Short mmCIF file of C-alpha atoms in Angstrom, two decimals:
data_model
loop_
_atom_site.label_atom_id
_atom_site.label_comp_id
_atom_site.label_asym_id
_atom_site.label_seq_id
_atom_site.Cartn_x
_atom_site.Cartn_y
_atom_site.Cartn_z
CA MET A 1 8.48 100.26 67.72
CA PRO A 2 11.17 99.02 70.17
CA GLN A 3 14.17 101.27 70.58
CA PHE A 4 17.63 99.71 70.09
CA THR A 5 20.73 101.30 71.52
CA HIS A 6 24.19 100.38 70.32
CA THR A 7 27.18 100.53 72.65
CA PRO A 8 30.50 100.86 70.83
CA GLN A 9 32.97 98.08 71.66
CA GLU A 10 36.77 98.28 71.72
CA GLN A 11 38.39 96.59 68.75
CA PRO A 12 42.04 95.55 68.33
CA GLN A 13 43.92 97.90 66.06
CA GLU A 14 47.36 97.38 64.53
CA THR A 15 49.85 100.02 65.54
CA LEU A 16 53.21 100.87 64.08
CA THR A 17 56.38 100.96 66.13
CA ASP A 18 59.73 102.53 65.46
CA ARG A 19 61.59 99.63 67.08
CA ARG A 20 63.42 97.56 64.48
CA SER A 21 63.64 93.83 65.13
CA LEU A 22 67.16 92.67 65.93
CA THR A 23 68.94 90.34 63.53
CA ILE A 24 71.02 87.39 64.76
CA GLY A 25 73.80 86.00 62.57
CA LEU A 26 74.98 82.39 62.75
CA PRO A 27 78.10 81.94 60.58
CA ALA A 28 79.66 78.50 60.27
CA CYS A 29 82.56 77.86 62.64
CA GLN A 30 85.68 77.24 60.57
CA SER A 31 87.94 76.37 63.50
CA PRO A 32 88.81 72.63 63.41
CA SER A 33 88.80 72.51 67.22
CA GLU A 34 85.27 73.90 67.63
CA ARG A 35 82.34 71.81 66.35
CA ARG A 36 79.62 73.09 68.67
CA PHE A 37 76.83 75.35 67.40
CA PRO A 38 74.86 77.84 69.49
CA LEU A 39 71.24 77.26 68.39
CA THR A 40 69.04 74.32 67.51
CA PRO A 41 66.09 74.70 65.08
CA GLU A 42 63.68 74.63 68.03
CA ALA A 43 65.50 77.48 69.76
CA ALA A 44 65.71 79.44 66.50
CA ALA A 45 61.93 79.08 66.07
CA GLU A 46 61.32 80.40 69.57
CA LEU A 47 63.56 83.43 69.01
CA THR A 48 61.85 84.09 65.68
CA GLU A 49 58.48 84.07 67.44
CA ARG A 50 59.85 86.66 69.88
CA GLY A 51 60.64 89.05 67.02
CA PHE A 52 64.24 88.25 66.13
CA HIS A 53 65.27 87.70 62.52
CA ILE A 54 67.92 85.00 62.21
CA LYS A 55 70.34 84.62 59.29
CA MET A 56 72.50 81.50 59.06
CA GLU A 57 75.31 80.51 56.74
CA ALA A 58 74.42 77.53 54.55
CA GLY A 59 75.80 74.25 55.87
CA ALA A 60 76.77 75.71 59.24
CA THR A 61 75.08 72.95 61.26
CA ALA A 62 76.52 69.84 59.63
CA ALA A 63 78.54 69.00 62.77
CA ILE A 64 75.38 68.71 64.90
CA ASN A 65 73.46 66.72 62.28
CA TYR A 66 70.80 69.32 61.48
CA THR A 67 69.98 70.35 57.92
CA ASP A 68 69.46 73.81 56.46
CA ASN A 69 65.84 72.86 55.69
CA GLN A 70 65.13 72.24 59.37
CA TYR A 71 66.27 75.77 60.17
CA MET A 72 64.37 77.25 57.24
CA ARG A 73 61.18 75.62 58.53
CA ALA A 74 61.92 77.34 61.85
CA GLY A 75 61.92 80.74 60.13
CA VAL A 76 65.68 81.14 59.64
CA SER A 77 67.06 82.78 56.50
CA VAL A 78 69.84 80.58 55.10
CA GLY A 79 72.37 82.41 52.95
CA THR A 80 76.00 83.46 52.67
CA ARG A 81 78.63 83.94 55.33
CA SER A 82 78.68 87.69 54.69
CA GLU A 83 74.94 87.93 55.35
CA ALA A 84 75.32 86.11 58.67
CA LEU A 85 78.26 88.29 59.71
CA GLY A 86 76.39 91.49 58.83
CA CYS A 87 73.74 91.12 61.55
CA ASP A 88 73.17 93.15 64.73
CA ILE A 89 74.23 90.20 66.90
CA VAL A 90 76.71 87.59 65.65
CA ILE A 91 77.13 84.33 67.57
CA HIS A 92 80.35 82.44 66.82
CA LEU A 93 81.83 80.24 69.55
CA ALA A 94 85.46 80.31 68.34
CA PRO A 95 87.40 83.60 67.96
CA LEU A 96 86.74 85.19 64.56
CA GLU A 97 89.46 85.84 62.02
CA ALA A 98 90.24 89.44 61.04
CA ALA A 99 88.76 88.93 57.56
CA ASP A 100 85.43 87.93 59.10
CA VAL A 101 85.42 90.86 61.51
CA ARG A 102 85.74 93.27 58.57
CA LYS A 103 82.37 91.99 57.32
CA MET A 104 80.62 92.80 60.60
CA ARG A 105 78.32 95.77 60.99
CA ARG A 106 79.82 98.77 62.78
CA GLY A 107 78.61 98.88 66.37
CA SER A 108 77.25 95.33 66.29
CA MET A 109 77.63 92.73 69.04
CA LEU A 110 79.70 89.53 68.98
CA LEU A 111 78.86 86.65 71.32
CA THR A 112 81.68 84.11 71.59
CA LEU A 113 83.78 82.08 74.03
CA LEU A 114 86.74 84.00 75.41
CA LYS A 115 89.76 81.67 74.95
CA PRO A 116 92.38 84.44 75.47
CA GLN A 117 95.23 82.20 74.27
CA ASN A 118 93.48 81.88 70.86
CA GLN A 119 92.85 85.58 70.35
CA HIS A 120 94.78 87.21 67.50
CA ALA A 121 95.90 90.82 67.73
CA ASP A 122 94.86 91.61 64.16
CA ALA A 123 91.30 90.36 64.78
CA ILE A 124 91.06 92.35 68.01
CA LYS A 125 92.24 95.49 66.20
CA GLU A 126 89.48 95.00 63.62
CA LEU A 127 86.91 94.62 66.41
CA LEU A 128 88.13 97.91 67.85
CA LYS A 129 88.04 99.66 64.48
CA ARG A 130 84.45 98.61 63.88
CA HIS A 131 83.42 99.47 67.46
CA VAL A 132 82.08 95.93 67.96
CA ILE A 133 80.84 95.06 71.44
CA SER A 134 82.43 91.65 72.11
CA ILE A 135 81.02 89.56 74.94
CA ALA A 136 82.44 86.27 76.23
CA LEU A 137 79.53 83.90 76.84
CA ASP A 138 81.53 81.84 79.32
CA LEU A 139 82.07 84.91 81.54
CA ILE A 140 78.44 86.05 81.70
CA GLU A 141 77.06 85.88 85.24
CA ASP A 142 73.43 85.64 86.34
CA SER A 143 71.88 87.48 89.28
CA GLY A 144 73.22 84.85 91.67
CA GLY A 145 76.82 85.20 90.51
CA CYS A 146 76.83 81.89 88.61
CA THR A 147 78.15 81.52 85.06
CA PRO A 148 75.38 79.59 83.27
CA PHE A 149 77.15 79.16 79.92
CA ALA A 150 80.48 78.09 81.41
CA ASP A 151 78.84 75.80 83.96
CA ILE A 152 76.72 73.85 81.48
CA LEU A 153 79.64 73.45 79.07
CA ALA A 154 81.86 72.25 81.93
CA GLU A 155 79.27 69.66 82.94
CA ILE A 156 79.03 68.42 79.35
CA ASP A 157 82.84 68.18 79.13
CA GLY A 158 83.01 66.07 82.28
CA ARG A 159 80.25 63.68 81.25
CA ALA A 160 81.51 63.39 77.66
CA SER A 161 85.04 62.47 78.75
CA VAL A 162 83.84 59.52 80.85
CA ALA A 163 81.29 58.39 78.25
CA MET A 164 83.98 58.31 75.57
CA ALA A 165 86.47 56.65 77.96
CA SER A 166 83.99 53.86 78.61
CA SER A 167 83.45 53.38 74.87
CA LEU A 168 87.17 53.37 74.06
CA LEU A 169 88.05 50.93 76.84
CA ALA A 170 85.31 48.51 75.75
CA ASP A 171 86.46 48.54 72.11
CA ALA A 172 88.25 45.23 71.60
CA THR A 173 89.98 46.44 68.41
CA ARG A 174 91.14 49.94 69.28
CA GLY A 175 91.00 49.66 73.08
CA LYS A 176 91.52 47.04 75.76
CA GLY A 177 88.16 45.31 75.51
CA ILE A 178 87.31 45.92 79.17
CA LEU A 179 84.42 47.48 81.09
CA LEU A 180 85.00 50.71 82.98
CA GLY A 181 83.05 49.27 85.90
CA GLY A 182 83.84 45.83 87.20
CA VAL A 183 81.54 42.84 87.65
CA ALA A 184 81.47 40.19 90.37
CA GLY A 185 84.99 38.93 90.85
CA ILE A 186 86.58 41.58 88.58
CA ILE A 187 88.21 44.72 89.97
CA PRO A 188 86.77 47.86 88.31
CA CYS A 189 88.88 50.41 86.45
CA GLU A 190 90.32 53.34 88.35
CA VAL A 191 89.43 56.87 87.28
CA LEU A 192 91.59 59.74 88.53
CA VAL A 193 89.99 63.19 88.45
CA ILE A 194 92.15 66.28 88.96
CA GLY A 195 90.09 69.20 90.28
CA SER A 196 86.81 69.38 92.17
CA GLY A 197 84.64 71.86 90.25
CA ILE A 198 81.61 71.29 88.04
CA ALA A 199 83.47 69.40 85.29
CA ALA A 200 85.26 67.24 87.87
CA CYS A 201 82.06 66.36 89.71
CA ALA A 202 80.28 65.55 86.43
CA ALA A 203 83.11 63.22 85.39
CA ALA A 204 83.26 61.58 88.82
CA ARG A 205 79.49 61.09 88.98
CA SER A 206 79.42 59.48 85.54
CA ALA A 207 82.36 57.19 86.37
CA MET A 208 80.83 56.10 89.68
CA GLY A 209 77.53 55.45 87.95
CA LEU A 210 79.32 53.00 85.65
CA GLY A 211 80.92 51.24 88.61
CA ALA A 212 84.48 52.61 88.44
CA THR A 213 86.68 53.42 91.42
CA VAL A 214 87.05 57.21 91.50
CA ARG A 215 89.80 59.28 93.10
CA MET A 216 89.58 63.08 93.15
CA TYR A 217 92.64 65.28 93.79
CA ASP A 218 92.74 69.02 94.40
CA ASN A 219 94.65 71.41 96.66
CA ASP A 220 91.46 73.38 97.43
CA VAL A 221 90.28 71.48 100.52
CA TYR A 222 87.02 73.43 100.82
CA SER A 223 86.14 72.64 97.20
CA LEU A 224 87.03 68.98 97.82
CA ARG A 225 84.74 68.95 100.86
CA ARG A 226 81.84 70.34 98.83
CA ALA A 227 82.47 67.77 96.08
CA SER A 228 82.62 64.95 98.63
CA GLN A 229 79.33 66.06 100.20
CA GLU A 230 77.73 66.23 96.76
CA LEU A 231 79.07 62.90 95.46
CA GLY A 232 78.90 60.89 98.66
CA PRO A 233 81.47 58.66 100.38
CA TRP A 234 82.18 56.57 97.27
CA VAL A 235 84.66 59.12 95.85
CA ILE A 236 88.15 59.10 97.40
CA THR A 237 89.52 62.63 97.85
CA SER A 238 93.05 63.84 98.46
CA THR A 239 95.26 66.86 98.12
CA LEU A 240 97.84 66.90 95.35
CA HIS A 241 100.62 65.44 97.47
CA PRO A 242 103.44 64.34 95.11
CA HIS A 243 103.79 60.80 96.48
CA THR A 244 100.06 59.96 96.59
CA LEU A 245 99.49 61.62 93.21
CA GLU A 246 102.24 59.52 91.60
CA ASN A 247 100.71 56.34 93.01
CA ALA A 248 97.28 57.35 91.75
CA LEU A 249 98.62 58.10 88.26
CA ARG A 250 100.43 54.76 88.23
CA ALA A 251 97.19 52.85 88.93
CA ALA A 252 94.74 54.93 86.86
CA ASP A 253 93.10 53.60 83.71
CA VAL A 254 91.50 57.00 82.99
CA VAL A 255 92.83 60.43 83.98
CA VAL A 256 90.60 63.51 83.67
CA VAL A 257 92.18 66.92 84.30
CA THR A 258 89.72 69.75 84.96
CA PRO A 259 90.29 73.45 85.81
CA THR A 260 91.97 74.09 89.15
CA SER A 261 93.07 77.28 90.94
CA GLU A 262 96.68 76.49 90.05
CA PRO A 263 96.97 74.93 86.55
CA PHE A 264 97.89 71.25 86.78
CA SER A 265 100.64 69.82 84.60
CA ALA A 266 101.96 66.26 84.51
CA GLY A 267 105.48 66.43 83.14
CA SER A 268 107.38 63.67 81.39
CA GLU A 269 108.40 62.05 84.71
CA LEU A 270 104.81 61.67 85.88
CA THR A 271 103.65 60.67 82.41
CA SER A 272 106.24 57.89 82.30
CA VAL A 273 104.73 56.13 85.34
CA MET A 274 101.25 55.99 83.80
CA LYS A 275 99.94 52.77 82.25
CA ARG A 276 100.33 52.07 78.56
CA GLY A 277 97.00 52.73 76.91
CA VAL A 278 95.82 55.01 79.71
CA LEU A 279 93.11 57.41 78.55
CA ALA A 280 94.04 61.01 79.41
CA PHE A 281 91.60 63.91 79.05
CA ASP A 282 92.48 67.58 79.42
CA LEU A 283 89.36 69.68 80.12
CA SER A 284 91.25 72.79 81.23
CA SER A 285 90.89 76.06 79.33
CA ASP A 286 94.42 75.83 77.90
CA SER A 287 93.88 72.48 76.20
CA GLY A 288 96.83 70.10 76.01
CA LYS A 289 99.04 71.86 78.57
CA ALA A 290 98.13 69.40 81.35
CA PHE A 291 100.09 66.64 79.58
CA PRO A 292 102.93 68.34 77.68
CA ALA A 293 104.59 64.98 76.90
CA MET A 294 101.46 63.68 75.16
CA THR A 295 100.04 64.41 71.73
CA PRO A 296 96.78 66.42 72.00
CA VAL A 297 93.92 64.97 69.94
CA ASP A 298 90.34 66.21 69.60
CA LEU A 299 88.03 63.81 71.39
CA ALA A 300 85.64 63.97 68.43
CA ASP A 301 88.41 62.29 66.38
CA ALA A 302 89.16 59.69 69.04
CA LEU A 303 87.98 56.60 67.19
CA ALA A 304 89.85 57.44 64.00
CA VAL A 305 93.06 58.26 65.87
CA ARG A 306 92.92 55.15 68.04
CA GLU A 307 92.42 53.01 64.95
CA SER A 308 95.54 54.37 63.27
CA ALA A 309 97.73 54.74 66.35
CA SER A 310 99.38 52.16 68.54
CA LEU A 311 98.10 51.68 72.09
CA ARG A 312 101.63 52.43 73.20
CA GLU A 313 101.43 55.97 71.86
CA ARG A 314 100.80 58.67 74.46
CA ILE A 315 97.62 60.59 73.55
CA CYS A 316 95.80 63.34 75.43
CA PHE A 317 92.20 64.00 74.39
CA VAL A 318 91.01 67.63 74.33
CA HIS A 319 87.82 69.54 73.43
CA ALA A 320 85.58 66.91 75.00
CA GLY A 321 82.37 68.88 74.46
CA CYS A 322 82.85 68.80 70.69
CA ALA A 323 82.41 65.03 70.74
CA VAL A 324 78.77 65.61 71.76
CA ALA A 325 78.20 68.80 69.81
CA ARG A 326 74.44 68.31 69.48
CA THR A 327 73.99 68.05 73.25
CA ALA A 328 76.06 71.22 73.63
CA ALA A 329 73.85 72.99 71.07
CA MET A 330 70.71 72.09 72.99
CA ALA A 331 72.23 73.27 76.27
CA LEU A 332 73.51 76.53 74.80
CA SER A 333 70.15 77.19 73.15
CA ASN A 334 68.31 77.14 76.46
CA THR A 335 70.63 79.73 77.97
CA LEU A 336 70.82 81.93 74.86
CA ILE A 337 67.03 82.31 74.76
CA THR A 338 67.14 83.76 78.27
CA LEU A 339 70.03 86.06 77.36
CA MET A 340 68.32 87.40 74.24
CA SER A 341 65.15 88.08 76.19
CA SER A 342 67.18 90.08 78.72
CA ILE A 343 68.77 92.17 75.97
CA VAL A 344 65.38 92.98 74.44
CA SER A 345 63.87 93.87 77.82
CA CYS A 346 66.71 96.32 78.41
CA GLU A 347 65.99 97.96 75.01
CA GLY A 348 69.44 97.65 73.53
CA VAL A 349 72.91 96.29 74.10
CA SER A 350 74.34 99.39 75.81
CA ASN A 351 71.43 99.50 78.23
CA ALA A 352 71.83 95.78 78.87
CA LEU A 353 75.44 96.32 79.88
CA LYS A 354 74.38 99.09 82.26
CA LEU A 355 71.49 97.17 83.79
CA LEU A 356 73.03 93.69 83.83
CA PRO A 357 76.37 93.66 85.72
CA GLY A 358 76.89 90.02 84.72
CA MET A 359 77.08 91.00 81.04
CA GLN A 360 79.29 93.97 81.82
CA LYS A 361 81.88 91.67 83.40
CA ALA A 362 81.90 89.48 80.29
CA THR A 363 82.60 92.29 77.80
CA TYR A 364 86.11 92.45 76.34
CA THR A 365 85.84 95.06 73.57
CA PHE A 366 83.53 98.05 73.88
CA PHE A 367 83.22 100.77 71.24
CA GLY A 368 86.88 100.85 70.27
CA ARG A 369 88.48 99.91 73.60
CA ILE A 370 89.70 96.67 75.17
CA VAL A 371 88.02 96.29 78.56
CA ASN A 372 89.31 92.84 79.57
CA PRO A 373 92.83 92.48 81.09
CA GLN A 374 93.26 88.87 79.85
CA VAL A 375 92.58 89.78 76.24
CA ALA A 376 94.76 92.87 76.51
CA LYS A 377 97.66 90.78 77.85
CA ALA A 378 97.23 88.08 75.20
CA THR A 379 97.28 90.63 72.37
CA GLY A 380 99.92 92.98 73.82
CA MET A 381 97.52 95.90 74.26
CA ARG A 382 96.21 97.98 77.14
CA SER A 383 92.82 97.59 78.80
CA VAL A 384 90.56 100.19 80.39
CA ASP A 385 87.69 99.99 82.87
CA ILE A 386 84.36 99.61 81.04
CA SER A 387 82.46 101.34 83.86
CA ILE A 388 84.07 104.63 82.84
CA TYR A 389 82.52 104.48 79.37
CA LEU A 390 79.16 103.20 80.60
CA THR A 391 78.94 106.10 83.03
CA LEU A 392 79.68 108.65 80.31
CA SER A 393 77.46 107.06 77.63
#
């Protein structure tokens, strides 16, 4: 009889691991000035596939026109605010209130936008008591020294301001009923952009694409040169010389103020020379301070405000990115997936701070200590160097 020999083959075998999957909490943002949300259902599904367990507060995504069911189909657990706040990692773009911080897990991590002027001392004290590691998304740097979260949000702000300006100008009822860009025989509108960074270039590019005449002002000549090379010869650049700036403000139909090295502010004298019905947008971090003589209004509420207010009323639009909150959610999702993967690869938050200098720079509370000078100054406390604690831990 023939002899048969059997060679054993390797078979996959399930193994147990001691590593617990990280939980991500997504509480609803209750700040009226922040309508953006950090994750879309598609991004949540991808993170779930990578081993994260996501808990979201019911109704948290109404502002970006996604339903709870869409997130549930992506593997997200939809529940109470307390459940979302009790996760290992909590993502909340606006500063949390003290009452919310008390519901956070001791030693957990908070991902948010810095906004030092909006920080409250009582909330910071609670973060310190609970040893929460607080990280400002807009300060996180990548290996090349760029700030991916801040840069994408700045680009969205710039594009949103011009898109909304075009819509408001064309509205015959609440606006002037004119096109931002001219047609044959009609002079186009003039758009004045203060600053020459990412938000400024995004606004200028959008305005030029619609056919407007664009002027860009900044005292940083090197930044202006880079912007001019990027945008081409169609943008008119100048330093912030008082006489030329006043003339530009007098002629502008749209004024967009973006972050500059020295904060820009148009006082009542400069505001008085601007056209009636001019559309002013403040994209700087300290929203509304660029036009102190104007009433700050969220851009997301622009149509309702313009309908109830006279064109003669001086209005400054702020929080431009919130007017396109769904676009912001998609952009933030892409960057958050990369960040979460980095944290997992470093095997923990503390290790991530040691191995990723860009995250270390963005941390503002670390195990009971304030490690960011801006937050310390805003809350009347003292800051310490985080590298001391990372070296000892």
